[in-house]
Coordinates of C-alpha atoms in Angstrom, one line a residue:
X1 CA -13.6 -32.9 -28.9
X2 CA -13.9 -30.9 -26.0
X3 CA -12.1 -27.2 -27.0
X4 CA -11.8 -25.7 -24.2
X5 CA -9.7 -28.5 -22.7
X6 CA -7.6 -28.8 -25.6
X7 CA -7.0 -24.8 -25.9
X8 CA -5.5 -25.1 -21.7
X9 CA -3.4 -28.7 -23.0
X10 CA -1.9 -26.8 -25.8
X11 CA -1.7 -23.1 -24.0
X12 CA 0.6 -24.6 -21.1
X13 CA 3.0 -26.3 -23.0
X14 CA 4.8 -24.8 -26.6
X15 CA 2.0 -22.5 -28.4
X16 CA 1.8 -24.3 -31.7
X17 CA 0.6 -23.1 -34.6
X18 CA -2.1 -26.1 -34.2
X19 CA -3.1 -24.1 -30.6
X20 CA -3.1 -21.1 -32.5
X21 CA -5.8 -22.0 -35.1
X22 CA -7.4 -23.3 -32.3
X23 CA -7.6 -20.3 -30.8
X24 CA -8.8 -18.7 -34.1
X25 CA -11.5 -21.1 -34.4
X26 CA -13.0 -20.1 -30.8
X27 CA -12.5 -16.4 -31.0
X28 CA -13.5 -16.4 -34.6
X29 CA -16.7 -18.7 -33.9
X30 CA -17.8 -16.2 -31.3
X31 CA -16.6 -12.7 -33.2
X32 CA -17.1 -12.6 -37.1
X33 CA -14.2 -10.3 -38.4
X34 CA -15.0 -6.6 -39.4
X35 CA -16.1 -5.8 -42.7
X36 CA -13.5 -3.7 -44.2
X37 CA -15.7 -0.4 -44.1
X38 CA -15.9 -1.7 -40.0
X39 CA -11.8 -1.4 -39.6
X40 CA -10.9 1.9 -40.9
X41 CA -8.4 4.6 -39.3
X42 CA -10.1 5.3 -35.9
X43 CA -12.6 3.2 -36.3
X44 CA -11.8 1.0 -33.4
X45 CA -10.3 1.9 -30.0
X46 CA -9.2 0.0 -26.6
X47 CA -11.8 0.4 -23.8
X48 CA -11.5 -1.5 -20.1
X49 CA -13.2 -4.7 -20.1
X50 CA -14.9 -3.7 -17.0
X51 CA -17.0 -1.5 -19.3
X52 CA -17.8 -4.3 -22.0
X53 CA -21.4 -6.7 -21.3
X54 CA -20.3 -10.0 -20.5
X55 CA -21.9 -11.6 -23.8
X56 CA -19.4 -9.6 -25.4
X57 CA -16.7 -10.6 -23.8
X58 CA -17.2 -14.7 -25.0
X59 CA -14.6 -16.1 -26.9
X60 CA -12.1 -13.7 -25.5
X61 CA -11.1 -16.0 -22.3
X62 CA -8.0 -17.9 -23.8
X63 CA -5.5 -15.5 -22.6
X64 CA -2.0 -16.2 -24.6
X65 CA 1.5 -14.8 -23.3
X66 CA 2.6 -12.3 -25.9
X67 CA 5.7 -14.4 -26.6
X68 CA 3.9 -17.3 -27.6
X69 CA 1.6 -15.6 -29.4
X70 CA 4.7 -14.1 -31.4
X71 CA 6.6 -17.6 -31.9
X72 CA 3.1 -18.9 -33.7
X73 CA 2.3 -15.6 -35.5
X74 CA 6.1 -14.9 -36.7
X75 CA 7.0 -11.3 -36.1
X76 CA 6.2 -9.0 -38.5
X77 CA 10.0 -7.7 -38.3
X78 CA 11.7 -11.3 -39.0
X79 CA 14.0 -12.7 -36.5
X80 CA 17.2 -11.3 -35.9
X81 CA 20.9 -12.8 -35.3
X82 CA 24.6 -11.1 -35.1
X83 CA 26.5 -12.1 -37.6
X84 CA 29.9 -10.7 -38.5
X85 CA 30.2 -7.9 -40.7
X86 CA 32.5 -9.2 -42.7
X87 CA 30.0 -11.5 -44.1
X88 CA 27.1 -8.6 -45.0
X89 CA 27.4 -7.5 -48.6
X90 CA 28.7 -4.2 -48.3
X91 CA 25.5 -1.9 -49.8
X92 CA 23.8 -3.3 -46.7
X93 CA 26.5 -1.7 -44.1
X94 CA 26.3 1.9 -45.6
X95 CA 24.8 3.9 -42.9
X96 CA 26.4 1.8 -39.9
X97 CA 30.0 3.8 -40.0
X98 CA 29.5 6.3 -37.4
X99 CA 30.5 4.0 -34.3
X100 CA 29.6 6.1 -30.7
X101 CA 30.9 4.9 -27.5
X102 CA 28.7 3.2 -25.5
X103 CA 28.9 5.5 -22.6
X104 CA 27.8 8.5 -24.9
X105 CA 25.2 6.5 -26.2
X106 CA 23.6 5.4 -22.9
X107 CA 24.0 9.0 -21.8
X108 CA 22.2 10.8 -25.1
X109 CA 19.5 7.4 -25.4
X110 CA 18.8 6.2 -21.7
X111 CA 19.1 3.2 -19.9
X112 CA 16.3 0.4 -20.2
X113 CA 17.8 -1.2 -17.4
X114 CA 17.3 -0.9 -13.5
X115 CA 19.6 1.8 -11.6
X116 CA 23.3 1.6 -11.5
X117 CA 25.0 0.8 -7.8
X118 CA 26.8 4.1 -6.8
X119 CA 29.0 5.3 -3.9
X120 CA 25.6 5.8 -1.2
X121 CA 23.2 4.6 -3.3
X122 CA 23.2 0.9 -3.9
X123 CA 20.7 -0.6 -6.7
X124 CA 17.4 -0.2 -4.8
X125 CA 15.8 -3.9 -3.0
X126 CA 13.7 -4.2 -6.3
X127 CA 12.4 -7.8 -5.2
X128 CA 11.6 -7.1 -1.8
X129 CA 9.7 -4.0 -2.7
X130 CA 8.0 -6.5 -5.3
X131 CA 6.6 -9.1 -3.4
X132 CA 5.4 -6.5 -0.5
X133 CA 3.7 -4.4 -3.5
X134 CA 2.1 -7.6 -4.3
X135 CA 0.9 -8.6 -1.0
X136 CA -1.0 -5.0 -0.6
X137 CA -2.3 -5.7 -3.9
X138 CA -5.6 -3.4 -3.6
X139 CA -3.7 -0.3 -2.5
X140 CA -0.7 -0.8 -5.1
X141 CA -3.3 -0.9 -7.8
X142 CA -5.0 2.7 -7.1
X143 CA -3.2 5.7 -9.3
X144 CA -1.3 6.5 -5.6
X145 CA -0.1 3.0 -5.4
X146 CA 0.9 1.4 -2.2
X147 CA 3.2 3.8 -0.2
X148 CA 5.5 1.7 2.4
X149 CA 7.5 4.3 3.7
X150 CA 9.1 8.1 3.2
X151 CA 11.2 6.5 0.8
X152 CA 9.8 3.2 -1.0
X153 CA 6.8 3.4 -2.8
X154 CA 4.9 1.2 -5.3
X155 CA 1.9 0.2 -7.9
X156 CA 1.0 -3.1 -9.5
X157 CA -1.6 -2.2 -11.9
X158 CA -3.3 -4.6 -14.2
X159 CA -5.1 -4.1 -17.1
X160 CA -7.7 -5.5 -19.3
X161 CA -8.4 -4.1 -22.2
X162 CA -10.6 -4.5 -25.5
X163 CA -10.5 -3.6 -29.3
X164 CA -13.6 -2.9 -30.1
X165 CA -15.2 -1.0 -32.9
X166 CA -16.2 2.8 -31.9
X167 CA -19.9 2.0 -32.3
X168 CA -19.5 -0.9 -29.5
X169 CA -20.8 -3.5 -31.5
X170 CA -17.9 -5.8 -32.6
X171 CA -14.8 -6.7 -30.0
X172 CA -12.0 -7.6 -32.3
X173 CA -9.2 -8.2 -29.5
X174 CA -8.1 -8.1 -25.8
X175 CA -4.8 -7.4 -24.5
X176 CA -4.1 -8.1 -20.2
X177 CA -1.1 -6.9 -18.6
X178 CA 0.3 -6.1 -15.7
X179 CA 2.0 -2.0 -15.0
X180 CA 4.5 -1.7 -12.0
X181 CA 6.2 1.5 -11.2
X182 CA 8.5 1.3 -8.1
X183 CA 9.4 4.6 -6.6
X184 CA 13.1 5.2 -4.5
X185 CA 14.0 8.5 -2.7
X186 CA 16.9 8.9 -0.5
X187 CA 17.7 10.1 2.9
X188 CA 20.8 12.3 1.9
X189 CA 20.4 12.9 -1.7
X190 CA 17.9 15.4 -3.5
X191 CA 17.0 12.6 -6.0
X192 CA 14.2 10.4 -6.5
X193 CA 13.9 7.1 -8.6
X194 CA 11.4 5.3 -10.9
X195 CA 11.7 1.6 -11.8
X196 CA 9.0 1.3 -14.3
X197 CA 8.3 -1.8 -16.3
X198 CA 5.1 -3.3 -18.7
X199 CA 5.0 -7.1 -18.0
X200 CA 2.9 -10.0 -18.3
X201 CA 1.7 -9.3 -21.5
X202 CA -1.0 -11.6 -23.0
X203 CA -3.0 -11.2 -25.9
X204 CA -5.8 -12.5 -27.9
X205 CA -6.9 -10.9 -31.5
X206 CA -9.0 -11.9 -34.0
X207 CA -7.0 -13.0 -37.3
X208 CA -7.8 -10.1 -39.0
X209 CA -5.6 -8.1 -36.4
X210 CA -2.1 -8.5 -35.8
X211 CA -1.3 -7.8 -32.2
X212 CA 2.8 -7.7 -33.0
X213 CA 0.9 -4.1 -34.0
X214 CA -0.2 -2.8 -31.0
X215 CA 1.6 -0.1 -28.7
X216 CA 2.3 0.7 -24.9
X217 CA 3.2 3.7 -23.8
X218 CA 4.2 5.8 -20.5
X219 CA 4.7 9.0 -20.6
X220 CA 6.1 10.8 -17.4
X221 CA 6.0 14.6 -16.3
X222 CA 6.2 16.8 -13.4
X223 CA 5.2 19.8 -11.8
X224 CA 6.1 21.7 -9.1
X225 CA 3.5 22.9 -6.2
X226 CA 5.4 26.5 -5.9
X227 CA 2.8 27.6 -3.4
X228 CA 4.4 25.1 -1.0
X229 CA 7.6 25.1 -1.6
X230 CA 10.5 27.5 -0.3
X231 CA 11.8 30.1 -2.8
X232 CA 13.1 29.3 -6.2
X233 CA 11.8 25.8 -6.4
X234 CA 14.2 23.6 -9.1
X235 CA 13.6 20.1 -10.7
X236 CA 15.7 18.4 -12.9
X237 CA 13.6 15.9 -15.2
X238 CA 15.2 13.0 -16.8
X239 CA 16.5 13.4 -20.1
X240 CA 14.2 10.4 -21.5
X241 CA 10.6 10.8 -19.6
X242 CA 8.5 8.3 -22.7
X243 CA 8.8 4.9 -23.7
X244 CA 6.3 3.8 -26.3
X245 CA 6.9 0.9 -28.2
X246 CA 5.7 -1.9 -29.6
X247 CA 4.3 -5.1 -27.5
X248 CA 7.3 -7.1 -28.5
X249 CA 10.0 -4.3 -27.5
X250 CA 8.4 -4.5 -23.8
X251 CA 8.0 -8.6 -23.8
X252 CA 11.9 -8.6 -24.3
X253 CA 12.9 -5.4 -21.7
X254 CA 10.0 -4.9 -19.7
X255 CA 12.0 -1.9 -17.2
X256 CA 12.9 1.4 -17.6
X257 CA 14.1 3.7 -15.5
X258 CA 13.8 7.9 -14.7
X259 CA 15.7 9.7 -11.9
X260 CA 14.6 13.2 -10.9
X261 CA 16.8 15.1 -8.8
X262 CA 16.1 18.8 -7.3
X263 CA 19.0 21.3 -6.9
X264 CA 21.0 22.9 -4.2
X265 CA 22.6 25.9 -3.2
X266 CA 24.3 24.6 -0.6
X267 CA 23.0 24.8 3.2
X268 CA 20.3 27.8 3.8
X269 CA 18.9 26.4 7.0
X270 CA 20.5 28.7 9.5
X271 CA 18.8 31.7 6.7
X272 CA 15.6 30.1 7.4
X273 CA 15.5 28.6 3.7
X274 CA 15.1 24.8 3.7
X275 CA 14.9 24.6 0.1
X276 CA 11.7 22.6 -0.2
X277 CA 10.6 21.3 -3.6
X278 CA 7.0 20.1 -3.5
X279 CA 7.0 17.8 -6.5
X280 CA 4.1 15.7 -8.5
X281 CA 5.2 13.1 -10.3
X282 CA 2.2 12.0 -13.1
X283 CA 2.5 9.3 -16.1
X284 CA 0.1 8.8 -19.1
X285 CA -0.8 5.2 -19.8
X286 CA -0.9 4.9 -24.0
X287 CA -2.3 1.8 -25.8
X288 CA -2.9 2.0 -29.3
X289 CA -3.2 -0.1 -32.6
X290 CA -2.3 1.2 -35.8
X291 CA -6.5 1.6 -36.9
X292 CA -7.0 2.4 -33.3
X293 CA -8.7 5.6 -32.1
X294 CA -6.2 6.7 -28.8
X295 CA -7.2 5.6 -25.6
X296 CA -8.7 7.5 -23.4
X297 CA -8.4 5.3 -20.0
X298 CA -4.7 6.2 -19.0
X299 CA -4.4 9.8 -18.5
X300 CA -3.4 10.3 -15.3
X301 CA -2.7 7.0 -14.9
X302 CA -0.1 7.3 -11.4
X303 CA 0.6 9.9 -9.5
X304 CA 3.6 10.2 -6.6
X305 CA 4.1 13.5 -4.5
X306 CA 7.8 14.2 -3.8
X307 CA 9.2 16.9 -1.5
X308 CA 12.8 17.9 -2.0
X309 CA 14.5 19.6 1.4
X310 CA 18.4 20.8 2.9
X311 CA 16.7 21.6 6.2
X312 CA 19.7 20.5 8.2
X313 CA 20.6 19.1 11.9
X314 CA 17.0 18.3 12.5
X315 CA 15.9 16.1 9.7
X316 CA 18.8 14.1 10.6
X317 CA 21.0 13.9 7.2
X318 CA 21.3 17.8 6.0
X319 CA 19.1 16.7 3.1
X320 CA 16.9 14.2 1.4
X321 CA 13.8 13.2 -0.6
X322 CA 10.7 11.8 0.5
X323 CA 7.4 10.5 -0.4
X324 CA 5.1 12.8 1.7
X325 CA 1.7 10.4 1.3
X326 CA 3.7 8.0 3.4
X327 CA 2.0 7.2 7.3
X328 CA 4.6 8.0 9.6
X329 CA 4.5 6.3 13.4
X330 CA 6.1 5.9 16.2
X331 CA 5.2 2.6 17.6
X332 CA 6.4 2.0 21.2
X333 CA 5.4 -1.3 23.2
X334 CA 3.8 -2.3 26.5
X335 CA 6.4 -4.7 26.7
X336 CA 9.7 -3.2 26.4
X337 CA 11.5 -2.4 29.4
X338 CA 12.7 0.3 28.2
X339 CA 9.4 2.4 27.6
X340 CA 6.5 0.5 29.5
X341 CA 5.9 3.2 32.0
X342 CA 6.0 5.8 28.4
X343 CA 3.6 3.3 26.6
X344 CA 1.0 2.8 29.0
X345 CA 0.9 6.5 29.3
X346 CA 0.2 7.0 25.8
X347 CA -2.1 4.0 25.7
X348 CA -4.2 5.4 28.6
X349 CA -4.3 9.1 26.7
X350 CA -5.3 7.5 23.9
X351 CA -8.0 5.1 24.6
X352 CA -8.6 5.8 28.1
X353 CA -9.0 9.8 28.3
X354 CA -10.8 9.5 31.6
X355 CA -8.1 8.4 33.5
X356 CA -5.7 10.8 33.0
X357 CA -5.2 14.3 33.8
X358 CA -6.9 17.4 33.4
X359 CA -9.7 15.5 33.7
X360 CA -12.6 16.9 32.1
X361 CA -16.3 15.3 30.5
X362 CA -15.7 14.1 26.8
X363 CA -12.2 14.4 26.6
X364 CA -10.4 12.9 23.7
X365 CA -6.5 13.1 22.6
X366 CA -4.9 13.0 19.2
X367 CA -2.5 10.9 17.7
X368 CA -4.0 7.6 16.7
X369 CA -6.8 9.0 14.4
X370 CA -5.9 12.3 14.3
X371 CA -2.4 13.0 13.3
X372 CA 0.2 15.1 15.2
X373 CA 2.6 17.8 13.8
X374 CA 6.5 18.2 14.6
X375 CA 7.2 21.7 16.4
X376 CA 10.7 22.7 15.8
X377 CA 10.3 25.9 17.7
X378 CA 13.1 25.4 20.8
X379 CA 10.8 28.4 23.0
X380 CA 7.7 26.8 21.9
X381 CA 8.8 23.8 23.2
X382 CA 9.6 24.7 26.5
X383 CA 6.5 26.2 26.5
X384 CA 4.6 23.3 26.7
X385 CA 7.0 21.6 29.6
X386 CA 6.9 24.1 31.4
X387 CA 2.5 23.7 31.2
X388 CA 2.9 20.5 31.9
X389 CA 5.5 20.4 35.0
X390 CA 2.7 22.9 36.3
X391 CA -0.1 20.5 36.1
X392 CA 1.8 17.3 37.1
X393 CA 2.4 19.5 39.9
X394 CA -1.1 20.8 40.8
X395 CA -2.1 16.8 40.6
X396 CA 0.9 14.8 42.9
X397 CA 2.3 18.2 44.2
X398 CA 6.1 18.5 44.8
X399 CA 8.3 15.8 42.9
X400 CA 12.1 17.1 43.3
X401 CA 14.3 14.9 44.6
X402 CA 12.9 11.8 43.5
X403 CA 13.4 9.7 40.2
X404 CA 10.3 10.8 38.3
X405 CA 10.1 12.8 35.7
X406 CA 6.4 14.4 34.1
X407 CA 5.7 12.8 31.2
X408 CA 3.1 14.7 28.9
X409 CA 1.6 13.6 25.6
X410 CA 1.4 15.2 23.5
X411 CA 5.0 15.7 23.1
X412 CA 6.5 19.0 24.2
X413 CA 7.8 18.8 20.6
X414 CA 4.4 19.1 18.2
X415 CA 2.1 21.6 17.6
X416 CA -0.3 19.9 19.7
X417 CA 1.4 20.0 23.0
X418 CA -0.4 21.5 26.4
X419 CA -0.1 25.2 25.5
X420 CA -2.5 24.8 22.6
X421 CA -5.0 26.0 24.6
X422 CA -7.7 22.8 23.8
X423 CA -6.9 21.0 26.5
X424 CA -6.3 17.6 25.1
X425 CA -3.0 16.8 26.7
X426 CA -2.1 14.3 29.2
X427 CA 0.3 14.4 31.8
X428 CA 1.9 11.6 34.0
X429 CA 4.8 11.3 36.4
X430 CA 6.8 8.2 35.4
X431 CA 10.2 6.7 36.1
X432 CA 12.7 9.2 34.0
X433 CA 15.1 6.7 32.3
X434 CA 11.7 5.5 30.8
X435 CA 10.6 9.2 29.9
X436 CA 13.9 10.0 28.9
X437 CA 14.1 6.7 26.5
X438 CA 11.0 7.3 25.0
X439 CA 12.2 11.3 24.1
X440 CA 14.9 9.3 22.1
X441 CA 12.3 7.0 20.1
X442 CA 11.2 9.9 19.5
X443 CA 13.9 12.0 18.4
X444 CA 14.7 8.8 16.4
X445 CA 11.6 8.4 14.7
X446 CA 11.7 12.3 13.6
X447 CA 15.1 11.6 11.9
X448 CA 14.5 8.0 10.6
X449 CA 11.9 9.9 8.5
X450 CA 12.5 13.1 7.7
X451 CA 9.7 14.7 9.9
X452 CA 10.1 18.6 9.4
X453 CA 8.5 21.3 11.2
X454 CA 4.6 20.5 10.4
X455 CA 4.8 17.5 9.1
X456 CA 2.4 14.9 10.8
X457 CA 2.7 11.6 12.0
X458 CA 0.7 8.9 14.2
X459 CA 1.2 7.3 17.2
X460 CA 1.0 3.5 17.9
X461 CA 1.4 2.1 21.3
X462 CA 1.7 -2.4 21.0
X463 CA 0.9 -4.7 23.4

């Protein structure tokens, strides 16, 4: 008989209990069960396959979805039913007579369950977010995740994991599956929100171990980074920040949720206060049998920066959340209409330096690889126009009276505009409904995102 066909017949229909002495067989075969002086309290722990030599790892390649796994094992709890209460012998009911309203119960316990739709804040676009996590699966599996915007963020981590003894001589299980945290912060609310789940759980134990056992956790926390923040800096945790439970608990309600929220005292801006919370968001992975030593793999497991603002009129929405390891650009195109004359500019300063003006040996601009930062400062920014109307002027002379406008880039309105004293500035006379559109990109792309004084963003001209 060939096993390892058989093992993939039975695996992809119903698991059997015939599939799962099969399975025994193999993993058995290859990895004699601990002695019983081998499985004491901590004498076994989970490590990352990764770390485990490949001759170890034989007979632990017949991966088996958890709930399979639990049809042919039987959980260790019995299965469950309602039933009315009428028919439960009364010593079996004492203890169940203090009936709560489900309302106060979800508020005191939690919800499991994705968001709740509000007034402004629909149920987040979990799906989308999930297949585009997916599709930049190398970046949504690092401890940042995969950041698509100022406000959606994501990681798709799998694992792999191993029982072994502590001594690293006998593997006695292996667990797979998959960690997904999807992150949500508003434009208009001081809030951000975590959709986290444990899924695809697959398992494969030698008999002498009962994987209905074994334990995920996440545990959540935050600090705040006071040094950047504006006075007074306030976050309001969830009331439920750990969920760790057993395998079967997270097969049948794989997502949890956690909503952080920052608070106000109303609008400052015009004081000078914008109320910035600089926030770290951090969660513990936890895996753990009952004669397991802990594991030592998930600390520091994800990690999501948050800033918290009310800075007003120029953020667009007097206040918000975002996720500040977002990249921010403005992307204009060579082909619009609108903003040809802008683009080509930009395109010129940016990859061909020489033809623009001042003209001067090695010169380079920012903005593509090198980020540029929003200046709020009004003076500041008439600073820079003024710089550059003098050097449009000192290169085509006098322009009143016609339809052009001086174009410069960097904008008048970031830190690294003409007056910066480096030089690296370009300047261009160009229709002005085109310079004129292209100031209201801009001004759009600053709101869109929540760009505040100094924060940076890149430029990205199409074709």
């Amino acid at each position: 008989m060939n096993t390892r066909s058989t093992l993939a017949r039975l695996t992809r229909g119903a698991i059997t209990a015939t599939a799962l002495a099969l399975l025994t067989t193999v993993t058995t075969a290859a990895h004699p069960a601990p002695t019983a002086n081998e499985a004491g309290k901590g004498s076994v722990m989970f490590v990352d396959a990764a770390s485990v030599p490949a001759e170890q790892l034989r007979g632990f390649d017949q991966p088996m979805p958890f709930a399979d796994y639990l049809r042919a094992h039987g959980s260790s709890t019995g299965p469950t039913q309602f039933v009315t209460a009428a028919s439960v012998p009364a010593e079996q009911l004492r203890g169940f007579d203090q009936p709560i309203p489900f309302a106060d119960y979800l508020r005191k316990h939690g919800s499991s369950s994705t968001p709740r739709p509000t007034a402004g804040n629909p149920t987040p676009p979990d799906q989308d977010l999930r297949q585009q996590c997916a599709s930049h699966a190398a970046q949504a599996k690092t401890v940042a995740g995969w950041t698509k915007s100022r406000f959606e963020s994501c990681q798709k981590r799998p694992y792999d994991l191993i029982l072994r003894d502590t001594r690293g001589t006998t593997s006695i299980g292996r667990l797979w599956f998959d960690q997904w945290i999807l992150g949500f912060s508003y434009d208009g609310s001081r809030r951000v929100d975590y959709v986290a789940s444990v899924e695809n759980i697959r398992v494969q134990p030698l008999p002498t171990e009962d994987a209905t056992k074994w334990r995920i956790g996440q545990h959540f926390r935050s600090d705040i980074d006071v040094s950047s923040s504006d006075p007074d800096p306030q976050v309001t945790e969830p009331q439920t920040k750990e969920r760790d439970e057993l395998l079967g608990e997270w097969d049948r309600t794989p997502q949890w949720s956690l909503t952080y929220t920052s608070p106000d005292k109303g609008p400052l801006f015009d004081q000078g206060n914008q109320q910035r919370v600089q926030s770290t968001v951090v969660m513990d992975l936890t895996v753990s049998s009952p004669n397991a030593a802990p594991f030592t793999g998930g600390v520091d497991n994800y990690h999501s920066n948050v800033r918290y603002d009310y800075a007003g009129k120029p953020a667009g929405k007097h206040k918000g959340t975002v996720f500040t390891t977002a990249r921010v650009e403005l992307v204009m195109s060579q082909k619009d209409p609108a903003v040809n004359e802008s683009a080509l500019h930009i395109y010129d300063a940016l990859n061909r330096p020489e033809r623009t003006f001042p003209s001067w040996a090695g010169k380079s601009v920012p903005g593509a690889k090198e980020p540029l930062h929003r200046l709020i400062d009004k003076e500041k920014q008439k600073k820079n126009r003024d710089r550059s109307i003098k050097e449009c002027e000192k290169v085509w002379g006098d322009y009143k009276g016609t339809d052009l406008q001086c174009d410069e880039y960097p904008f008048a309105s970031t830190k690294e505009g003409s007056t910066k004293g480096d030089n690296r500035f370009s300047v261009r006379l160009i229709e002005g409904d085109d310079n004129e559109a292209g100031g209201r990109k801009l001004d759009q792309m600053y709101t869109l995102n929540r760009i505040l004084d100094g924060d940076a963003f890149y430029v990205k001209i199409t074709n």
